PDB file of C-alpha atoms in Angstrom:
ATOM      1  CA  UNK A  22     103.931 184.383  50.531  1.00 94.00           C
ATOM      2  CA  UNK A  23     105.253 181.124  51.927  1.00 98.00           C
ATOM      3  CA  UNK A  24     108.612 180.024  50.467  1.00 98.00           C
ATOM      4  CA  UNK A  25     110.094 176.579  51.080  1.00 99.00           C
ATOM      5  CA  UNK A  26     113.794 175.720  51.028  1.00 98.00           C
ATOM      6  CA  UNK A  27     114.389 172.104  50.037  1.00 98.00           C
ATOM      7  CA  UNK A  28     117.550 170.015  50.298  1.00 95.00           C
ATOM      8  CA  UNK A  29     117.736 166.621  48.648  1.00 94.00           C
ATOM      9  CA  UNK A  30     120.567 164.127  48.570  1.00 93.00           C
ATOM     10  CA  UNK A  31     122.253 165.021  45.277  1.00 92.00           C
ATOM     11  CA  UNK A  32     123.601 162.075  43.305  1.00 91.00           C
ATOM     12  CA  UNK A  33     124.649 161.339  39.716  1.00 89.00           C
ATOM     13  CA  UNK A  34     121.250 159.585  39.263  1.00 94.00           C
ATOM     14  CA  UNK A  35     119.196 162.186  37.379  1.00 96.00           C
ATOM     15  CA  UNK A  36     115.973 160.148  37.557  1.00 97.00           C
ATOM     16  CA  UNK A  37     116.443 159.622  41.296  1.00 98.00           C
ATOM     17  CA  UNK A  38     117.150 163.313  41.815  1.00 98.00           C
ATOM     18  CA  UNK A  39     114.061 164.214  39.778  1.00 98.00           C
ATOM     19  CA  UNK A  40     111.889 161.869  41.809  1.00 98.00           C
ATOM     20  CA  UNK A  41     113.141 163.348  45.091  1.00 98.00           C
ATOM     21  CA  UNK A  42     112.612 166.878  43.776  1.00 99.00           C
ATOM     22  CA  UNK A  43     109.030 166.136  42.699  1.00 99.00           C
ATOM     23  CA  UNK A  44     108.301 164.579  46.088  1.00 99.00           C
ATOM     24  CA  UNK A  45     109.556 167.684  47.880  1.00 99.00           C
ATOM     25  CA  UNK A  46     107.617 169.981  45.545  1.00 99.00           C
ATOM     26  CA  UNK A  47     104.443 168.066  46.400  1.00 99.00           C
ATOM     27  CA  UNK A  48     105.213 168.294  50.126  1.00 99.00           C
ATOM     28  CA  UNK A  49     105.897 172.031  49.874  1.00 99.00           C
ATOM     29  CA  UNK A  50     102.635 172.598  47.996  1.00 99.00           C
ATOM     30  CA  UNK A  51     100.715 170.515  50.548  1.00 99.00           C
ATOM     31  CA  UNK A  52     102.143 172.767  53.276  1.00 98.00           C
ATOM     32  CA  UNK A  53     100.987 175.937  51.535  1.00 98.00           C
ATOM     33  CA  UNK A  54     104.244 177.074  49.923  1.00 99.00           C
ATOM     34  CA  UNK A  55     103.992 179.102  46.713  1.00 99.00           C
ATOM     35  CA  UNK A  56     107.706 178.761  45.879  1.00 99.00           C
ATOM     36  CA  UNK A  57     110.201 175.993  46.611  1.00 99.00           C
ATOM     37  CA  UNK A  58     113.948 176.507  46.171  1.00 99.00           C
ATOM     38  CA  UNK A  59     116.483 173.702  45.677  1.00 98.00           C
ATOM     39  CA  UNK A  60     120.273 173.644  45.842  1.00 95.00           C
ATOM     40  CA  UNK A  61     122.957 173.926  43.190  1.00 92.00           C
ATOM     41  CA  UNK A  62     123.067 170.854  40.947  1.00 93.00           C
ATOM     42  CA  UNK A  63     119.963 169.346  42.556  1.00 96.00           C
ATOM     43  CA  UNK A  64     118.785 167.798  39.285  1.00 97.00           C
ATOM     44  CA  UNK A  65     121.954 167.157  37.283  1.00 93.00           C
ATOM     45  CA  UNK A  66     123.860 165.969  40.335  1.00 88.00           C
ATOM     46  CA  UNK A  67     127.248 166.923  38.973  1.00 70.00           C
ATOM     47  CA  UNK A  68     130.291 167.932  40.940  1.00 61.00           C
ATOM     48  CA  UNK A  69     132.574 170.647  39.606  1.00 58.00           C
ATOM     49  CA  UNK A  70     135.527 168.633  40.844  1.00 53.00           C
ATOM     50  CA  UNK A  71     134.463 165.667  38.705  1.00 56.00           C
ATOM     51  CA  UNK A  72     133.573 167.535  35.516  1.00 60.00           C
ATOM     52  CA  UNK A  73     135.855 170.414  34.647  1.00 63.00           C
ATOM     53  CA  UNK A  74     136.558 169.758  30.965  1.00 67.00           C
ATOM     54  CA  UNK A  75     133.967 169.615  28.137  1.00 66.00           C
ATOM     55  CA  UNK A  76     134.940 165.989  27.446  1.00 71.00           C
ATOM     56  CA  UNK A  77     133.893 165.083  31.006  1.00 71.00           C
ATOM     57  CA  UNK A  78     130.280 165.742  29.962  1.00 75.00           C
ATOM     58  CA  UNK A  79     130.274 163.277  27.046  1.00 77.00           C
ATOM     59  CA  UNK A  80     128.434 160.644  29.091  1.00 81.00           C
ATOM     60  CA  UNK A  81     125.910 162.973  30.696  1.00 85.00           C
ATOM     61  CA  UNK A  82     122.332 161.900  29.956  1.00 92.00           C
ATOM     62  CA  UNK A  83     120.827 165.103  28.569  1.00 92.00           C
ATOM     63  CA  UNK A  84     117.668 163.299  27.413  1.00 96.00           C
ATOM     64  CA  UNK A  85     116.999 162.053  30.947  1.00 97.00           C
ATOM     65  CA  UNK A  86     117.482 165.533  32.332  1.00 96.00           C
ATOM     66  CA  UNK A  87     115.070 166.965  29.718  1.00 98.00           C
ATOM     67  CA  UNK A  88     112.492 164.325  30.670  1.00 98.00           C
ATOM     68  CA  UNK A  89     112.847 165.261  34.341  1.00 98.00           C
ATOM     69  CA  UNK A  90     112.561 168.976  33.545  1.00 98.00           C
ATOM     70  CA  UNK A  91     109.283 168.299  31.701  1.00 99.00           C
ATOM     71  CA  UNK A  92     107.958 166.163  34.581  1.00 99.00           C
ATOM     72  CA  UNK A  93     108.846 168.873  37.097  1.00 99.00           C
ATOM     73  CA  UNK A  94     107.224 171.571  34.939  1.00 99.00           C
ATOM     74  CA  UNK A  95     104.049 169.495  34.645  1.00 99.00           C
ATOM     75  CA  UNK A  96     103.906 168.966  38.408  1.00 99.00           C
ATOM     76  CA  UNK A  97     104.433 172.674  39.105  1.00 99.00           C
ATOM     77  CA  UNK A  98     101.529 173.481  36.791  1.00 99.00           C
ATOM     78  CA  UNK A  99      99.343 170.800  38.327  1.00 99.00           C
ATOM     79  CA  UNK A 100     100.055 171.929  41.911  1.00 99.00           C
ATOM     80  CA  UNK A 101     100.177 175.664  41.059  1.00 99.00           C
ATOM     81  CA  UNK A 102     103.605 176.172  42.654  1.00 99.00           C
ATOM     82  CA  UNK A 103     106.813 177.847  41.513  1.00 99.00           C
ATOM     83  CA  UNK A 104     110.158 176.033  41.818  1.00 99.00           C
ATOM     84  CA  UNK A 105     113.806 177.022  41.452  1.00 99.00           C
ATOM     85  CA  UNK A 106     116.090 174.050  40.786  1.00 98.00           C
ATOM     86  CA  UNK A 107     119.832 173.866  40.222  1.00 96.00           C
ATOM     87  CA  UNK A 108     121.126 171.916  37.250  1.00 94.00           C
ATOM     88  CA  UNK A 109     123.484 171.854  34.311  1.00 92.00           C
ATOM     89  CA  UNK A 110     122.464 173.810  31.221  1.00 92.00           C
ATOM     90  CA  UNK A 111     123.780 172.468  27.925  1.00 88.00           C
ATOM     91  CA  UNK A 112     125.771 174.761  25.663  1.00 84.00           C
ATOM     92  CA  UNK A 113     127.207 174.442  22.165  1.00 80.00           C
ATOM     93  CA  UNK A 114     129.445 171.503  21.317  1.00 77.00           C
ATOM     94  CA  UNK A 115     132.916 171.882  22.790  1.00 74.00           C
ATOM     95  CA  UNK A 116     131.838 174.035  25.723  1.00 77.00           C
ATOM     96  CA  UNK A 117     131.089 172.805  29.227  1.00 78.00           C
ATOM     97  CA  UNK A 118     127.554 173.370  30.531  1.00 84.00           C
ATOM     98  CA  UNK A 119     126.616 176.332  32.643  1.00 86.00           C
ATOM     99  CA  UNK A 120     125.899 175.797  36.308  1.00 88.00           C
ATOM    100  CA  UNK A 121     122.341 177.129  36.183  1.00 94.00           C
ATOM    101  CA  UNK A 122     119.054 177.581  37.965  1.00 97.00           C
ATOM    102  CA  UNK A 123     115.858 176.438  36.259  1.00 98.00           C
ATOM    103  CA  UNK A 124     112.836 178.525  37.233  1.00 99.00           C
ATOM    104  CA  UNK A 125     109.427 176.852  36.877  1.00 99.00           C
ATOM    105  CA  UNK A 126     106.197 178.835  36.938  1.00 99.00           C
ATOM    106  CA  UNK A 127     102.988 177.782  38.604  1.00 98.00           C
ATOM    107  CA  UNK A 128     101.540 177.341  35.116  1.00 98.00           C
ATOM    108  CA  UNK A 129     104.035 174.622  34.222  1.00 97.00           C
ATOM    109  CA  UNK A 130     106.544 176.614  32.204  1.00 97.00           C
ATOM    110  CA  UNK A 131     110.318 176.518  32.616  1.00 93.00           C
TER     111      UNK A 131
END
């Protein structure tokens, strides 16, 4: 099984991060990879040093991140590739997000 390791420039721009991630997923699939792995925070683009308190997350665009997660899932299903992508995972009100990994199947599920 061919596994690709991908490193993007991580920024606070969720849409930009998502676009770069999808581009690298497509490149990995074109090169025969079955799985592509991205770094911590690749999608959400947050820095632990910048966002330590729950209030720091008040301006985070959760809807944009959800849209990017759906787009990535769709692409993984279309290209029949698995992906592992770092990002913030929302928790209950008053709690900071988890630093998480999103795992996408080759059938388009996250």
